[in-house]
Amino acid sequence: MSTLKVGLLGYGFAGATFHAPLIGYSGRTEVSAIASSQAEAAAKAWPQARIVADIDGLLADSAIECIVIATPNDTHFEFARRVLAAGKHVVVDKPVTLNAGGARTLARMAADSKLLLAPFHNRRWDGDFRTLQALVASGRLGQITHFESHFDRFRPQVRQRWRENALTGGGLLYDLGPHLIDQALTLFGAPQSVNATIGTYREHAQADDYVHLQLGYPDKQVVLHASALSALEAPRFVVHGRRGSYLKSGLDSQEDQLKAGVRPGQPGWAKNPPGLIREVADELDLRGELATLDGAYEEFYRALAASIQDGAPFPVAADAAVRVAEILELARRSAEEGRRLPYAAT
């Protein structure tokens, strides 16, 4: 089986920490070329890859079938548009665009050209989310009435980087919001309304560092929260249903492992501690630990190769990027207007 040759645009945090290692260790994809201003670092880490100056070098390489965009958020739309216009498949780091109209345009371009627009919603492969998804599907908790998802960290010092600059699409709404929203939509589908509080509380902060979203469903409460000022973190997931509850603390291990140089397949990769579960029904009242499934970020790129080379359906549809962009846009409006806004998926 031939490996899928992938070009990587950008070798900053996302490109170096997430994309390159996952492409290189998925077993079905390879880092064929890298376009980055950090040419020396890229060449040292990936000596087999061709280093080019910019996107033009990737687009000109006929061997590359797919280009991964791991650049600042405000550049995603134009780069993705150029890749699709050149007839290549594209992976775009989240958020795919900073507005819903751009996401719809890219989705239409991909569909019209029969190309893959793959949003990098890698946290569908978090071990705790995989566990939660299976638990909800099993019905063990009964009808879910409350879902709370936190992505909290303690980073009181503002850093000089594009991710913390509102002008380049920085801030927590665009950084962590896509993960929180995509996971909620994967579990429960589209909400009927969005209510948001977005704040900037750190000294010298230029972009939002507090996000609190409420997605409106007729039969449940869904709360999504991210903060850069949480010295004591809330549980990652809290789920209550008519037959029980589930609680999971701590973030999935894969990001920290990738930062530390651990790679897929190595000992301890993607292992996570258990969560807590209580099931109550009739005379039954069981409490205990629920083992957490292993994380599997590498499956994103295995699925990418299977889709492009074998024609298999890709698990993250382009429409997912559109839905996330629409809710991000609505959340910004809700916070500005101070009210809950209705949502109707286009």
PDB file of C-alpha atoms in Angstrom, residues 8-23 34-38 41-42 45-46 68-73 76 93-94 120 122-123 151 153 155 159-164 175-176 179 251-261 263 297 301:
ATOM      1  CA  LEU A   8       2.749  20.811   5.254  1.00  0.00           C
ATOM      2  CA  LEU A   9       2.257  24.570   5.126  1.00  0.00           C
ATOM      3  CA  GLY A  10       3.544  26.068   8.377  1.00  0.00           C
ATOM      4  CA  TYR A  11       5.978  24.680  10.922  1.00  0.00           C
ATOM      5  CA  GLY A  12       5.036  26.629  14.021  1.00  0.00           C
ATOM      6  CA  PHE A  13       3.382  25.100  17.087  1.00  0.00           C
ATOM      7  CA  ALA A  14       0.568  23.305  15.250  1.00  0.00           C
ATOM      8  CA  GLY A  15       2.689  22.099  12.357  1.00  0.00           C
ATOM      9  CA  ALA A  16       5.655  20.917  14.415  1.00  0.00           C
ATOM     10  CA  THR A  17       3.795  19.554  17.450  1.00  0.00           C
ATOM     11  CA  PHE A  18       0.677  18.019  15.928  1.00  0.00           C
ATOM     12  CA  HIS A  19       0.611  17.662  12.172  1.00  0.00           C
ATOM     13  CA  ALA A  20       4.139  16.574  11.250  1.00  0.00           C
ATOM     14  CA  PRO A  21       4.405  13.825  13.923  1.00  0.00           C
ATOM     15  CA  LEU A  22       0.922  12.491  13.219  1.00  0.00           C
ATOM     16  CA  ILE A  23       1.488  12.492   9.459  1.00  0.00           C
ATOM     17  CA  ILE A  34       7.309  21.493   4.265  1.00  0.00           C
ATOM     18  CA  ALA A  35       6.821  25.178   3.487  1.00  0.00           C
ATOM     19  CA  SER A  36       7.981  27.329   6.376  1.00  0.00           C
ATOM     20  CA  SER A  37      10.097  30.295   7.318  1.00  0.00           C
ATOM     21  CA  GLN A  38      11.605  27.997   9.960  1.00  0.00           C
ATOM     22  CA  ALA A  41      14.151  23.482  12.252  1.00  0.00           C
ATOM     23  CA  ALA A  42      11.929  21.715   9.738  1.00  0.00           C
ATOM     24  CA  ALA A  45      13.335  17.269  12.294  1.00  0.00           C
ATOM     25  CA  TRP A  46      12.262  15.892   8.896  1.00  0.00           C
ATOM     26  CA  VAL A  68      -2.119  20.675   5.388  1.00  0.00           C
ATOM     27  CA  ILE A  69      -2.604  24.305   6.404  1.00  0.00           C
ATOM     28  CA  ALA A  70      -1.100  24.993   9.836  1.00  0.00           C
ATOM     29  CA  THR A  71      -0.725  28.758   9.639  1.00  0.00           C
ATOM     30  CA  PRO A  72      -2.299  31.658  11.596  1.00  0.00           C
ATOM     31  CA  ASN A  73      -6.104  31.607  11.636  1.00  0.00           C
ATOM     32  CA  HIS A  76      -6.673  29.799   6.455  1.00  0.00           C
ATOM     33  CA  ASP A  93      -6.356  23.457  11.186  1.00  0.00           C
ATOM     34  CA  LYS A  94      -9.236  24.762  13.263  1.00  0.00           C
ATOM     35  CA  PHE A 120      -8.575  19.214  11.725  1.00  0.00           C
ATOM     36  CA  ASN A 122      -8.545  16.037  16.068  1.00  0.00           C
ATOM     37  CA  ARG A 123     -10.147  16.095  19.499  1.00  0.00           C
ATOM     38  CA  PHE A 151     -11.154  23.296  28.551  1.00  0.00           C
ATOM     39  CA  ARG A 153      -5.838  26.182  31.847  1.00  0.00           C
ATOM     40  CA  ARG A 155      -1.845  30.900  31.767  1.00  0.00           C
ATOM     41  CA  ARG A 159       2.598  35.833  25.391  1.00  0.00           C
ATOM     42  CA  GLN A 160       3.582  37.755  22.271  1.00  0.00           C
ATOM     43  CA  ARG A 161       2.262  35.395  19.609  1.00  0.00           C
ATOM     44  CA  TRP A 162      -0.460  35.436  16.980  1.00  0.00           C
ATOM     45  CA  ARG A 163      -2.693  33.097  19.013  1.00  0.00           C
ATOM     46  CA  GLU A 164      -3.159  35.878  21.559  1.00  0.00           C
ATOM     47  CA  ASP A 175      -8.569  28.457  19.617  1.00  0.00           C
ATOM     48  CA  LEU A 176     -10.530  26.114  21.884  1.00  0.00           C
ATOM     49  CA  HIS A 179     -13.036  21.740  19.705  1.00  0.00           C
ATOM     50  CA  LEU A 251      -7.170  16.819  29.739  1.00  0.00           C
ATOM     51  CA  ASP A 252      -6.377  14.077  27.251  1.00  0.00           C
ATOM     52  CA  SER A 253      -2.685  13.156  27.364  1.00  0.00           C
ATOM     53  CA  GLN A 254      -1.810  13.322  23.661  1.00  0.00           C
ATOM     54  CA  GLU A 255      -0.965  17.028  23.378  1.00  0.00           C
ATOM     55  CA  ASP A 256       1.469  16.905  26.305  1.00  0.00           C
ATOM     56  CA  GLN A 257       2.981  13.692  24.971  1.00  0.00           C
ATOM     57  CA  LEU A 258       3.508  15.167  21.513  1.00  0.00           C
ATOM     58  CA  LYS A 259       5.163  18.224  23.084  1.00  0.00           C
ATOM     59  CA  ALA A 260       7.472  15.854  24.996  1.00  0.00           C
ATOM     60  CA  GLY A 261       8.423  13.938  21.846  1.00  0.00           C
ATOM     61  CA  ARG A 263       4.977   9.411  19.187  1.00  0.00           C
ATOM     62  CA  TYR A 297      -4.971  11.292  16.950  1.00  0.00           C
ATOM     63  CA  TYR A 301      -4.421  10.837   9.067  1.00  0.00           C
TER      64      TYR A 301
END
